[in-house]
Structures are given as C-alpha cells and as structure tokens.
Amino acid sequence: METILIVDDEINYTLILAAVLEDEGFETLTANSGSEALATLSESDVDLVLTDMKMPAMDGIDLLERIKKEDADLPVIMMTAHGTVEKAVEAMQKGAYNYILKPFDNERLVLYVNKAISMYRVVKENRQLRRAVEGRYSFHNIIGKSKAMQDVFHIIRKVAPAAATVLLEGASGTGKELVANALHFNSPRKDKPFVAVNCSALAETLLESELFGHEKGAFTGAVSMKKGRFEIADGGTLFLDEIGELSQALQVKLLRVLQERVVERVGGVKAIPVNIRLIVATNKSLKEEVANGNFREDLFYRLNVVRITLPSLRERLEDIRPLVGHFISKYSGERNMGSPVTGIDREVERLFYEYDWPGNVRELENVIERAVVLSPEEIIQVSDLPKDFIDNAHSTLHMDGIPVDANLYDTLAMVEKNMIVRALKKANYIQAHAAELLGIGKSGLNQKIKKYQLFIKDKS
C-alpha cells in the first residue's frame, strides 16, 4: 500500500484530502508546514507528496526544491489557486510531477495521484533491480582468496573509476564478463548502459550492423534505421567479448572509432559522436595473433591500455572451496526436495582438487548447480555428479597410474617404488649406477630395495 504525504497549512483541508485518498486505498500522512513535511519525509517512506503552493515560512516551491535535493524521483503534485498558475508552471520546470487547481473535483485528483504513484512504482522497481545488479557485480561477489585473484582484484579496483580501455585475457569460463560488469558497476558510468556483444556469435555483415547500426535501405532487409551498440552504449560501457574473432575489415572500423570517437552507420555518411568506455575480452593471446598476422598491431596497442589476465581454475586451486560454497548458496533456492545442501563429500572435494577443469569456474558452477538440484542428501556425493564429469575426472586421474582412492602416503610410496624399478632397469640392475641416476647414495638405495622387497641381486 502506497503512502501519500499531504501538506497544507489549513488543517481541515489535509483532513478532507486524507479521507478521500484513504477511501481509494492509500495510506496518508499529513503536515501543516514545509518544515513539518521535511521532518516526516526523513522518518517515513513516502510515495507521493501532495502540497499546497501557498504556505507561510516555506512555500510549495521551496519545499519542492528541498524534496528534489533528497530524492529527485519522488513525485510532487502542487495544489494551487487560479491566481498562482504562473507559480505552478515554475514548479513544473523545477521538477513537480503535475499541478491541480483549487477547487478541484475528487475524480481528477485521484486520477493525477494514481498516475504519479504508478510512475514512482516503476522507478522503485528499477532502483531495486539496479541495486540487485550492482550487488551481483560488486567486488565482493567475485570469489577468490588466492594470490592470483587478489592480484586481479587489486588491478580492477584501481582501474574501475577510470575511463581507460581494458583488455581481459583468459581461458573460457574464467569470469571475463563478470569482471567487465564489475568494472562498469563500480565506475562513474554505472547509471548508464552496459552493453555486451559476443563478436564470435554473428556473421561479419550482421556484426557490422550490430556494432555500428545501419540506415534505412542500406541493404536488403534494412526496412528502418537501427542504432548500433556503440550508440546504445553512449555514456556507458561497451563490452566486446571474443575480440580476437573480428575480421580485418571490422578491425579497421573499430580502430577508427577508437581514434575519432565517432561512428558511421552502415549506408550512412554522418559521423555520430559516441562517449563509451570500451572493455574487450579474448581467450586468445592478442600479442600472438598480431605476430601471426591475424590481428592489427595498431588496434592491439589501442586496446592494450590496461591488460588483466584471469587465471585458470587450475592456477587458483585454493579458491575451489569458497567457490563451491558460493555456488551451493546461489542455487539452494532451486532445490525442491528435503533439507538444503550444506556441503560436499570429501571424495567429491578430492576429485575437484585433482581435476583439470578445462571449463574453469563456469564448469565448476554447472557441476554444482546440477548436484544441488538433484542430490537427495544434504552432502553432495560422487554419485550426484554428472557421469561425463566423473568419467573425465577418472580419465585424468589415471593418466599417471594413480588410483582415485589412493591416499598421499600410498601414492608417494608407489611413485618412489616405480622410480627405483625404472632406474634399476635403465642401469641394467647395477645398483651403483641406479643410485647415481636417482641422485641418492648406494646405501640409501639398498634400504629402499629392502623396504619395497625388491630383492634384486647387485651386479656391481
């Protein structure tokens, strides 16, 4: 239920208005002066202010200005007599939502109030959505206590407030778009658009139109003018993912935009100024692409102002545990059975730490999401993991001949025994030579031969 603050120095008038609006289902608060209204606003959540224009000490214009300083979006409807219409027009210029002339009929008043309330409801929903988005992309939501990720955090905190172009490099699934969003929503441009384009998802002709827009009739099917992503992102941030996939022709166009800060739509001749912060990402090494002749060197240097390299999950294994906890919390709301998932089994954790994670954090998130939704228990078991993941994990773990269920002591002993046998064979079972190959003394080798019960006759 929305709340309306009614402000008028005539007490009876506020009481009558309150009765009318309460009959329409609104909650009402009343104040008999501008200062009293400001005090009420500081203590209460209000969705609309309905104020008289002419009041002693602080009139409606002064009150409007004070309100707009605190909340520029809060709608204010001015009530005025015929003799002060010019003042009402002034109030509209200073941000009043509307004005209504006294005496007025109740239907018109309720109509104005409902329109203002509906408008402010949308404003509040947008605020809530923006807060949720900003919270999602705050630095705190990029999980990582490893030194590799702490180094990344240090850079993005420093570069976020700047307008410098950022190049994000890293394998697929390492979180490049998450970092791009964090850079935007922690910058002065956060209230402007964040526009993302995947350069590998569209054919060259479609991508050109998508980026730069087109004029009506520019090509078959161009039935109307279309703004490109550069224009749409004006004032905000443009994120170009998979920048390494751009054709040479589009690289030339992008270079011109970065140099001139203008775009030309396909089929157009007008130079359109754009003010954007550019963030680009690639899972390739652009430096190597330049060396191979696939990427323009001049464009590379334009993009390589601030380069951030995101580590693979294998390079930040200490982040697996906090990432697992984060994803369990994130997807717990999708679970529709039994008690909530609280963690993972030790065998699952060991698989996670020993697996190669070719899909990086994105792959880990997908595995956890599926397990949280499907697991019948509070603790995720190996049986809750996808079969292809288990097969790939077992394949990876058996590559060195190490059983999945081996503990550290047994594994080290097995490796040591295998190395001794290999050295003995290579030395034709001459223990002195085998000891030299292993980098240990002959007496030490003798002890290990007895330990592993090899009982090999010394040929030395």
GROMACS .gro file of C-alpha atoms in nm:
model
  460
    1MET     CA    1   0.000   0.000   0.000
    2GLU     CA    2   0.149   0.335  -0.109
    3THR     CA    3   0.180   0.630   0.128
    4ILE     CA    4   0.095   0.990   0.038
    5LEU     CA    5   0.210   1.292   0.235
    6ILE     CA    6  -0.042   1.577   0.230
    7VAL     CA    7   0.099   1.921   0.309
    8ASP     CA    8  -0.126   2.224   0.371
    9ASP     CA    9  -0.135   2.493   0.638
   10GLU     CA   10  -0.514   2.455   0.654
   11ILE     CA   11  -0.569   2.159   0.889
   12ASN     CA   12  -0.925   2.091   0.772
   13TYR     CA   13  -0.804   2.068   0.412
   14THR     CA   14  -0.549   1.800   0.498
   15LEU     CA   15  -0.814   1.600   0.686
   16ILE     CA   16  -1.056   1.611   0.391
   17LEU     CA   17  -0.788   1.510   0.142
   18ALA     CA   18  -0.671   1.229   0.370
   19ALA     CA   19  -1.025   1.089   0.388
   20VAL     CA   20  -1.063   1.099   0.008
   21LEU     CA   21  -0.733   0.923  -0.057
   22GLU     CA   22  -0.777   0.665   0.217
   23ASP     CA   23  -1.109   0.570   0.056
   24GLU     CA   24  -0.903   0.494  -0.257
   25GLY     CA   25  -0.683   0.254  -0.062
   26PHE     CA   26  -0.383   0.477   0.012
   27GLU     CA   27  -0.215   0.540   0.344
   28THR     CA   28  -0.181   0.908   0.428
   29LEU     CA   29   0.040   1.128   0.639
   30THR     CA   30  -0.027   1.497   0.699
   31ALA     CA   31   0.184   1.802   0.769
   32ASN     CA   32   0.081   2.165   0.820
   33SER     CA   33   0.409   2.331   0.717
   34GLY     CA   34   0.708   2.275   0.494
   35SER     CA   35   0.941   2.210   0.786
   36GLU     CA   36   0.699   1.955   0.933
   37ALA     CA   37   0.677   1.787   0.590
   38LEU     CA   38   1.056   1.756   0.567
   39ALA     CA   39   1.071   1.605   0.915
   40THR     CA   40   0.805   1.349   0.815
   41LEU     CA   41   0.993   1.263   0.495
   42SER     CA   42   1.312   1.199   0.693
   43GLU     CA   43   1.131   0.946   0.912
   44SER     CA   44   0.887   0.777   0.670
   45ASP     CA   45   0.881   0.607   0.331
   46VAL     CA   46   0.658   0.819   0.112
   47ASP     CA   47   0.549   0.753  -0.248
   48LEU     CA   48   0.394   1.090  -0.330
   49VAL     CA   49   0.383   1.442  -0.186
   50LEU     CA   50   0.068   1.646  -0.239
   51THR     CA   51   0.142   2.000  -0.129
   52ASP     CA   52  -0.026   2.338  -0.131
   53MET     CA   53   0.159   2.611  -0.317
   54LYS     CA   54   0.095   2.899  -0.080
   55MET     CA   55   0.210   2.842   0.278
   56PRO     CA   56   0.380   3.068   0.535
   57ALA     CA   57   0.755   3.041   0.609
   58MET     CA   58   0.826   2.775   0.343
   59ASP     CA   59   0.602   2.778   0.037
   60GLY     CA   60   0.540   2.493  -0.205
   61ILE     CA   61   0.826   2.590  -0.440
   62ASP     CA   62   1.079   2.593  -0.157
   63LEU     CA   63   0.950   2.259  -0.029
   64LEU     CA   64   0.970   2.112  -0.380
   65GLU     CA   65   1.333   2.217  -0.417
   66ARG     CA   66   1.424   2.065  -0.079
   67ILE     CA   67   1.248   1.739  -0.167
   68LYS     CA   68   1.419   1.711  -0.506
   69LYS     CA   69   1.760   1.753  -0.345
   70GLU     CA   70   1.694   1.443  -0.135
   71ASP     CA   71   1.508   1.233  -0.394
   72ALA     CA   72   1.489   1.365  -0.748
   73ASP     CA   73   1.241   1.091  -0.848
   74LEU     CA   74   0.983   1.135  -0.571
   75PRO     CA   75   0.670   1.277  -0.740
   76VAL     CA   76   0.528   1.604  -0.607
   77ILE     CA   77   0.183   1.734  -0.709
   78MET     CA   78   0.124   2.103  -0.641
   79MET     CA   79  -0.216   2.237  -0.533
   80THR     CA   80  -0.270   2.598  -0.633
   81ALA     CA   81  -0.542   2.861  -0.673
   82HIS     CA   82  -0.615   3.029  -1.008
   83GLY     CA   83  -0.412   3.333  -0.912
   84THR     CA   84  -0.087   3.141  -0.883
   85VAL     CA   85  -0.086   2.940  -1.208
   86GLU     CA   86   0.245   3.103  -1.308
   87LYS     CA   87   0.395   2.967  -0.988
   88ALA     CA   88   0.262   2.622  -1.076
   89VAL     CA   89   0.432   2.638  -1.416
   90GLU     CA   90   0.755   2.735  -1.239
   91ALA     CA   91   0.710   2.433  -1.012
   92MET     CA   92   0.675   2.205  -1.317
   93GLN     CA   93   1.001   2.344  -1.454
   94LYS     CA   94   1.168   2.264  -1.123
   95GLY     CA   95   1.057   1.902  -1.125
   96ALA     CA   96   0.696   1.888  -1.000
   97TYR     CA   97   0.507   1.593  -1.144
   98ASN     CA   98   0.189   1.794  -1.203
   99TYR     CA   99  -0.031   2.061  -1.055
  100ILE     CA  100  -0.403   2.083  -0.985
  101LEU     CA  101  -0.614   2.395  -0.946
  102LYS     CA  102  -0.827   2.459  -0.640
  103PRO     CA  103  -1.110   2.395  -0.609
  104PHE     CA  104  -1.081   2.057  -0.782
  105ASP     CA  105  -1.309   1.757  -0.811
  106ASN     CA  106  -1.207   1.437  -0.638
  107GLU     CA  107  -1.203   1.227  -0.957
  108ARG     CA  108  -0.940   1.448  -1.119
  109LEU     CA  109  -0.732   1.446  -0.802
  110VAL     CA  110  -0.744   1.065  -0.778
  111LEU     CA  111  -0.655   1.036  -1.150
  112TYR     CA  112  -0.343   1.253  -1.102
  113VAL     CA  113  -0.247   1.067  -0.787
  114ASN     CA  114  -0.279   0.723  -0.949
  115LYS     CA  115  -0.066   0.826  -1.247
  116ALA     CA  116   0.205   0.968  -1.021
  117ILE     CA  117   0.201   0.660  -0.796
  118SER     CA  118   0.227   0.425  -1.097
  119MET     CA  119   0.523   0.619  -1.231
  120TYR     CA  120   0.705   0.608  -0.898
  121ARG     CA  121   0.632   0.236  -0.860
  122VAL     CA  122   0.827   0.174  -1.182
  123VAL     CA  123   1.108   0.399  -1.055
  124LYS     CA  124   1.134   0.200  -0.732
  125GLU     CA  125   1.129  -0.132  -0.917
  126ASN     CA  126   1.411  -0.008  -1.139
  127ARG     CA  127   1.604   0.104  -0.829
  128GLN     CA  128   1.563  -0.238  -0.671
  129LEU     CA  129   1.672  -0.408  -0.993
  130ARG     CA  130   1.977  -0.182  -1.021
  131ARG     CA  131   2.071  -0.246  -0.657
  132ALA     CA  132   2.041  -0.620  -0.718
  133VAL     CA  133   2.256  -0.596  -1.032
  134GLU     CA  134   2.514  -0.376  -0.862
  135GLY     CA  135   2.523  -0.616  -0.568
  136ARG     CA  136   2.573  -0.910  -0.801
  137TYR     CA  137   2.867  -0.739  -0.967
  138SER     CA  138   3.028  -0.589  -0.660
  139PHE     CA  139   3.389  -0.682  -0.598
  140HIS     CA  140   3.274  -0.894  -0.301
  141ASN     CA  141   3.088  -1.128  -0.537
  142ILE     CA  142   3.397  -1.215  -0.736
  143ILE     CA  143   3.515  -1.512  -0.533
  144GLY     CA  144   3.886  -1.565  -0.483
  145LYS     CA  145   4.129  -1.565  -0.192
  146SER     CA  146   4.423  -1.696  -0.398
  147LYS     CA  147   4.714  -1.464  -0.469
  148ALA     CA  148   4.635  -1.484  -0.841
  149MET     CA  149   4.284  -1.349  -0.784
  150GLN     CA  150   4.394  -1.096  -0.525
  151ASP     CA  151   4.627  -0.952  -0.787
  152VAL     CA  152   4.329  -0.925  -1.024
  153PHE     CA  153   4.118  -0.753  -0.756
  154HIS     CA  154   4.396  -0.504  -0.693
  155ILE     CA  155   4.403  -0.404  -1.060
  156ILE     CA  156   4.026  -0.381  -1.117
  157ARG     CA  157   3.975  -0.172  -0.804
  158LYS     CA  158   4.231   0.077  -0.933
  159VAL     CA  159   4.110   0.084  -1.293
  160ALA     CA  160   3.730   0.076  -1.235
  161PRO     CA  161   3.691   0.454  -1.173
  162ALA     CA  162   3.899   0.541  -1.481
  163ALA     CA  163   3.787   0.566  -1.843
  164ALA     CA  164   4.078   0.362  -1.977
  165THR     CA  165   4.019   0.078  -2.222
  166VAL     CA  166   4.062  -0.264  -2.058
  167LEU     CA  167   4.175  -0.586  -2.228
  168LEU     CA  168   4.068  -0.903  -2.044
  169GLU     CA  169   4.258  -1.218  -2.136
  170GLY     CA  170   4.192  -1.568  -2.007
  171ALA     CA  171   4.057  -1.909  -2.098
  172SER     CA  172   3.684  -1.966  -2.147
  173GLY     CA  173   3.494  -1.984  -1.820
  174THR     CA  174   3.740  -1.780  -1.613
  175GLY     CA  175   3.493  -1.496  -1.550
  176LYS     CA  176   3.584  -1.227  -1.802
  177GLU     CA  177   3.228  -1.097  -1.839
  178LEU     CA  178   3.185  -1.094  -1.460
  179VAL     CA  179   3.495  -0.873  -1.431
  180ALA     CA  180   3.370  -0.649  -1.714
  181ASN     CA  181   3.041  -0.598  -1.529
  182ALA     CA  182   3.227  -0.529  -1.205
  183LEU     CA  183   3.438  -0.265  -1.379
  184HIS     CA  184   3.122  -0.096  -1.510
  185PHE     CA  185   2.910  -0.109  -1.195
  186ASN     CA  186   3.194   0.024  -0.982
  187SER     CA  187   3.263   0.316  -1.216
  188PRO     CA  188   3.111   0.664  -1.257
  189ARG     CA  189   2.924   0.522  -1.559
  190LYS     CA  190   2.722   0.273  -1.353
  191ASP     CA  191   2.393   0.458  -1.412
  192LYS     CA  192   2.444   0.444  -1.789
  193PRO     CA  193   2.407   0.137  -2.014
  194PHE     CA  194   2.629  -0.170  -2.002
  195VAL     CA  195   2.609  -0.325  -2.348
  196ALA     CA  196   2.770  -0.662  -2.426
  197VAL     CA  197   2.838  -0.810  -2.770
  198ASN     CA  198   2.987  -1.154  -2.848
  199CYS     CA  199   3.194  -1.096  -3.161
  200SER     CA  200   3.206  -1.468  -3.245
  201ALA     CA  201   2.828  -1.517  -3.238
  202LEU     CA  202   2.740  -1.327  -3.558
  203ALA     CA  203   2.848  -1.332  -3.921
  204GLU     CA  204   3.064  -1.036  -4.029
  205THR     CA  205   2.787  -0.846  -4.210
  206LEU     CA  206   2.544  -0.887  -3.920
  207LEU     CA  207   2.810  -0.795  -3.665
  208GLU     CA  208   2.893  -0.474  -3.853
  209SER     CA  209   2.529  -0.366  -3.841
  210GLU     CA  210   2.502  -0.476  -3.477
  211LEU     CA  211   2.802  -0.268  -3.372
  212PHE     CA  212   2.764   0.043  -3.588
  213GLY     CA  213   2.395   0.042  -3.681
  214HIS     CA  214   2.251   0.095  -4.028
  215GLU     CA  215   2.039   0.340  -4.223
  216LYS     CA  216   1.709   0.251  -4.386
  217GLY     CA  217   1.773   0.079  -4.720
  218ALA     CA  218   2.143   0.020  -4.650
  219PHE     CA  219   2.099  -0.345  -4.753
  220THR     CA  220   1.824  -0.594  -4.828
  221GLY     CA  221   1.607  -0.623  -4.520
  222ALA     CA  222   1.707  -0.286  -4.372
  223VAL     CA  223   1.349  -0.157  -4.364
  224SER     CA  224   1.422   0.107  -4.099
  225MET     CA  225   1.709   0.286  -3.932
  226LYS     CA  226   1.876   0.094  -3.650
  227LYS     CA  227   2.116   0.227  -3.388
  228GLY     CA  228   2.428   0.019  -3.328
  229ARG     CA  229   2.563  -0.096  -2.994
  230PHE     CA  230   2.811   0.191  -2.984
  231GLU     CA  231   2.524   0.443  -2.992
  232ILE     CA  232   2.315   0.244  -2.746
  233ALA     CA  233   2.608   0.234  -2.501
  234ASP     CA  234   2.669   0.609  -2.527
  235GLY     CA  235   2.769   0.741  -2.186
  236GLY     CA  236   2.819   0.389  -2.053
  237THR     CA  237   3.033   0.082  -2.122
  238LEU     CA  238   3.060  -0.136  -2.431
  239PHE     CA  239   3.192  -0.489  -2.372
  240LEU     CA  240   3.318  -0.674  -2.679
  241ASP     CA  241   3.372  -1.041  -2.599
  242GLU     CA  242   3.590  -1.264  -2.820
  243ILE     CA  243   3.750  -0.957  -2.980
  244GLY     CA  244   4.007  -1.183  -3.146
  245GLU     CA  245   3.736  -1.307  -3.384
  246LEU     CA  246   3.688  -0.968  -3.554
  247SER     CA  247   3.762  -0.966  -3.926
  248GLN     CA  248   4.034  -0.738  -4.061
  249ALA     CA  249   3.769  -0.506  -4.210
  250LEU     CA  250   3.589  -0.465  -3.878
  251GLN     CA  251   3.922  -0.419  -3.700
  252VAL     CA  252   3.984  -0.115  -3.926
  253LYS     CA  253   3.639   0.027  -3.842
  254LEU     CA  254   3.688  -0.030  -3.470
  255LEU     CA  255   4.027   0.140  -3.482
  256ARG     CA  256   3.870   0.448  -3.641
  257VAL     CA  257   3.601   0.463  -3.373
  258LEU     CA  258   3.865   0.450  -3.100
  259GLN     CA  259   4.072   0.720  -3.271
  260GLU     CA  260   3.792   0.957  -3.371
  261ARG     CA  261   3.528   0.871  -3.108
  262VAL     CA  262   3.262   0.873  -3.380
  263VAL     CA  263   3.068   0.600  -3.563
  264GLU     CA  264   2.908   0.586  -3.905
  265ARG     CA  265   2.606   0.364  -3.958
  266VAL     CA  266   2.616   0.118  -4.246
  267GLY     CA  267   2.487   0.304  -4.551
  268GLY     CA  268   2.526   0.641  -4.378
  269VAL     CA  269   2.768   0.931  -4.414
  270LYS     CA  270   2.703   1.118  -4.089
  271ALA     CA  271   2.967   1.093  -3.816
  272ILE     CA  272   2.788   1.030  -3.484
  273PRO     CA  273   2.987   1.115  -3.167
  274VAL     CA  274   2.995   0.843  -2.903
  275ASN     CA  275   3.121   0.854  -2.546
  276ILE     CA  276   3.187   0.498  -2.432
  277ARG     CA  277   3.425   0.310  -2.209
  278LEU     CA  278   3.547   0.005  -2.402
  279ILE     CA  279   3.622  -0.329  -2.239
  280VAL     CA  280   3.727  -0.618  -2.462
  281ALA     CA  281   3.790  -0.984  -2.385
  282THR     CA  282   3.956  -1.277  -2.557
  283ASN     CA  283   4.054  -1.635  -2.484
  284LYS     CA  284   4.345  -1.594  -2.723
  285SER     CA  285   4.675  -1.410  -2.684
  286LEU     CA  286   4.628  -1.098  -2.897
  287LYS     CA  287   5.003  -1.050  -2.897
  288GLU     CA  288   5.043  -1.390  -3.063
  289GLU     CA  289   4.758  -1.310  -3.301
  290VAL     CA  290   4.946  -0.995  -3.403
  291ALA     CA  291   5.264  -1.197  -3.459
  292ASN     CA  292   5.068  -1.444  -3.673
  293GLY     CA  293   4.918  -1.164  -3.883
  294ASN     CA  294   4.561  -1.222  -3.764
  295PHE     CA  295   4.520  -0.903  -3.563
  296ARG     CA  296   4.622  -0.545  -3.640
  297GLU     CA  297   4.915  -0.425  -3.433
  298ASP     CA  298   4.788  -0.065  -3.417
  299LEU     CA  299   4.449  -0.184  -3.287
  300PHE     CA  300   4.620  -0.411  -3.033
  301TYR     CA  301   4.806  -0.115  -2.884
  302ARG     CA  302   4.480   0.085  -2.873
  303LEU     CA  303   4.314  -0.195  -2.678
  304ASN     CA  304   4.610  -0.291  -2.461
  305VAL     CA  305   4.590   0.011  -2.230
  306VAL     CA  306   4.518  -0.192  -1.916
  307ARG     CA  307   4.554  -0.568  -1.956
  308ILE     CA  308   4.412  -0.806  -1.697
  309THR     CA  309   4.487  -1.177  -1.729
  310LEU     CA  310   4.241  -1.401  -1.547
  311PRO     CA  311   4.393  -1.723  -1.412
  312SER     CA  312   4.253  -2.065  -1.491
  313LEU     CA  313   4.095  -2.263  -1.208
  314ARG     CA  314   4.399  -2.494  -1.205
  315GLU     CA  315   4.609  -2.188  -1.118
  316ARG     CA  316   4.390  -2.099  -0.821
  317LEU     CA  317   4.302  -2.433  -0.658
  318GLU     CA  318   4.267  -2.271  -0.315
  319ASP     CA  319   3.958  -2.093  -0.449
  320ILE     CA  320   3.770  -2.416  -0.517
  321ARG     CA  321   3.634  -2.448  -0.163
  322PRO     CA  322   3.493  -2.092  -0.138
  323LEU     CA  323   3.359  -2.118  -0.494
  324VAL     CA  324   3.177  -2.442  -0.408
  325GLY     CA  325   3.021  -2.277  -0.101
  326HIS     CA  326   2.917  -1.975  -0.306
  327PHE     CA  327   2.751  -2.185  -0.577
  328ILE     CA  328   2.572  -2.407  -0.323
  329SER     CA  329   2.421  -2.094  -0.165
  330LYS     CA  330   2.340  -1.947  -0.505
  331TYR     CA  331   2.140  -2.249  -0.626
  332SER     CA  332   1.988  -2.365  -0.299
  333GLY     CA  333   1.664  -2.185  -0.389
  334GLU     CA  334   1.618  -2.411  -0.692
  335ARG     CA  335   1.610  -2.723  -0.475
  336ASN     CA  336   1.264  -2.871  -0.418
  337MET     CA  337   1.339  -3.173  -0.202
  338GLY     CA  338   1.435  -3.244   0.160
  339SER     CA  339   1.684  -3.042   0.358
  340PRO     CA  340   1.913  -2.785   0.194
  341VAL     CA  341   2.252  -2.892   0.063
  342THR     CA  342   2.521  -2.786   0.309
  343GLY     CA  343   2.843  -2.915   0.153
  344ILE     CA  344   3.028  -3.179  -0.046
  345ASP     CA  345   3.169  -3.519   0.046
  346ARG     CA  346   3.547  -3.548   0.098
  347GLU     CA  347   3.579  -3.774  -0.206
  348VAL     CA  348   3.399  -3.511  -0.416
  349GLU     CA  349   3.633  -3.243  -0.283
  350ARG     CA  350   3.935  -3.456  -0.373
  351LEU     CA  351   3.802  -3.505  -0.725
  352PHE     CA  352   3.753  -3.130  -0.755
  353TYR     CA  353   4.108  -3.053  -0.645
  354GLU     CA  354   4.266  -3.311  -0.876
  355TYR     CA  355   4.052  -3.249  -1.187
  356ASP     CA  356   4.192  -3.031  -1.468
  357TRP     CA  357   3.877  -2.812  -1.507
  358PRO     CA  358   3.907  -2.731  -1.879
  359GLY     CA  359   3.585  -2.527  -1.847
  360ASN     CA  360   3.721  -2.342  -1.544
  361VAL     CA  361   3.483  -2.168  -1.299
  362ARG     CA  362   3.188  -2.196  -1.537
  363GLU     CA  363   3.228  -2.576  -1.547
  364LEU     CA  364   3.250  -2.593  -1.167
  365GLU     CA  365   2.935  -2.383  -1.136
  366ASN     CA  366   2.745  -2.608  -1.375
  367VAL     CA  367   2.851  -2.921  -1.185
  368ILE     CA  368   2.743  -2.772  -0.850
  369GLU     CA  369   2.412  -2.640  -0.985
  370ARG     CA  370   2.315  -2.984  -1.116
  371ALA     CA  371   2.422  -3.158  -0.795
  372VAL     CA  372   2.231  -2.914  -0.570
  373VAL     CA  373   1.912  -2.964  -0.769
  374LEU     CA  374   1.935  -3.345  -0.794
  375SER     CA  375   2.111  -3.460  -0.476
  376PRO     CA  376   1.876  -3.641  -0.232
  377GLU     CA  377   2.112  -3.573   0.059
  378GLU     CA  378   2.244  -3.269   0.242
  379ILE     CA  379   2.600  -3.358   0.138
  380ILE     CA  380   2.679  -3.390  -0.232
  381GLN     CA  381   2.818  -3.736  -0.314
  382VAL     CA  382   3.020  -3.856  -0.614
  383SER     CA  383   2.703  -4.027  -0.740
  384ASP     CA  384   2.536  -3.683  -0.763
  385LEU     CA  385   2.793  -3.558  -1.015
  386PRO     CA  386   2.737  -3.579  -1.393
  387LYS     CA  387   2.857  -3.906  -1.545
  388ASP     CA  388   3.067  -3.733  -1.811
  389PHE     CA  389   3.240  -3.531  -1.538
  390ILE     CA  390   3.317  -3.846  -1.336
  391ASP     CA  391   3.446  -4.024  -1.649
  392ASN     CA  392   3.666  -3.727  -1.742
  393ALA     CA  393   3.791  -3.694  -1.385
  394HIS     CA  394   3.879  -4.064  -1.362
  395SER     CA  395   4.050  -4.047  -1.701
  396THR     CA  396   4.258  -3.753  -1.585
  397LEU     CA  397   4.347  -3.911  -1.252
  398HIS     CA  398   4.451  -4.245  -1.405
  399MET     CA  399   4.683  -4.082  -1.657
  400ASP     CA  400   4.973  -4.116  -1.409
  401GLY     CA  401   4.867  -4.457  -1.283
  402ILE     CA  402   4.742  -4.318  -0.951
  403PRO     CA  403   4.418  -4.475  -0.821
  404VAL     CA  404   4.136  -4.235  -0.738
  405ASP     CA  405   4.110  -4.367  -0.381
  406ALA     CA  406   4.487  -4.357  -0.305
  407ASN     CA  407   4.599  -4.154  -0.005
  408LEU     CA  408   4.908  -3.932  -0.008
  409TYR     CA  409   5.138  -4.180   0.174
  410ASP     CA  410   5.049  -4.470  -0.055
  411THR     CA  411   5.079  -4.252  -0.365
  412LEU     CA  412   5.427  -4.125  -0.271
  413ALA     CA  413   5.541  -4.481  -0.191
  414MET     CA  414   5.410  -4.607  -0.523
  415VAL     CA  415   5.586  -4.329  -0.715
  416GLU     CA  416   5.913  -4.393  -0.528
  417LYS     CA  417   5.898  -4.769  -0.593
  418ASN     CA  418   5.828  -4.717  -0.964
  419MET     CA  419   6.119  -4.475  -0.995
  420ILE     CA  420   6.358  -4.722  -0.830
  421VAL     CA  421   6.248  -5.009  -1.058
  422ARG     CA  422   6.283  -4.784  -1.363
  423ALA     CA  423   6.632  -4.669  -1.258
  424LEU     CA  424   6.746  -5.027  -1.192
  425LYS     CA  425   6.626  -5.140  -1.534
  426LYS     CA  426   6.795  -4.844  -1.700
  427ALA     CA  427   7.121  -4.920  -1.513
  428ASN     CA  428   7.099  -5.290  -1.607
  429TYR     CA  429   7.046  -5.362  -1.235
  430ILE     CA  430   7.385  -5.219  -1.136
  431GLN     CA  431   7.289  -5.059  -0.806
  432ALA     CA  432   7.573  -4.804  -0.801
  433HIS     CA  433   7.462  -4.671  -1.141
  434ALA     CA  434   7.094  -4.677  -1.040
  435ALA     CA  435   7.171  -4.482  -0.723
  436GLU     CA  436   7.355  -4.222  -0.932
  437LEU     CA  437   7.055  -4.190  -1.167
  438LEU     CA  438   6.826  -4.140  -0.867
  439GLY     CA  439   7.062  -3.889  -0.703
  440ILE     CA  440   7.098  -4.090  -0.380
  441GLY     CA  441   7.373  -4.293  -0.218
  442LYS     CA  442   7.415  -4.668  -0.276
  443SER     CA  443   7.336  -4.746   0.090
  444GLY     CA  444   7.016  -4.541   0.068
  445LEU     CA  445   6.914  -4.732  -0.242
  446ASN     CA  446   6.982  -5.065  -0.062
  447GLN     CA  447   6.749  -4.961   0.220
  448LYS     CA  448   6.469  -4.875  -0.023
  449ILE     CA  449   6.516  -5.203  -0.214
  450LYS     CA  450   6.466  -5.388   0.114
  451LYS     CA  451   6.171  -5.162   0.208
  452TYR     CA  452   5.986  -5.248  -0.112
  453GLN     CA  453   6.107  -5.610  -0.105
  454LEU     CA  454   6.262  -5.591  -0.448
  455PHE     CA  455   6.549  -5.832  -0.359
  456ILE     CA  456   6.747  -5.759  -0.671
  457LYS     CA  457   7.097  -5.912  -0.699
  458ASP     CA  458   7.357  -5.638  -0.722
  459LYS     CA  459   7.560  -5.666  -1.042
  460SER     CA  460   7.813  -5.403  -0.936
   0.00000   0.00000   0.00000
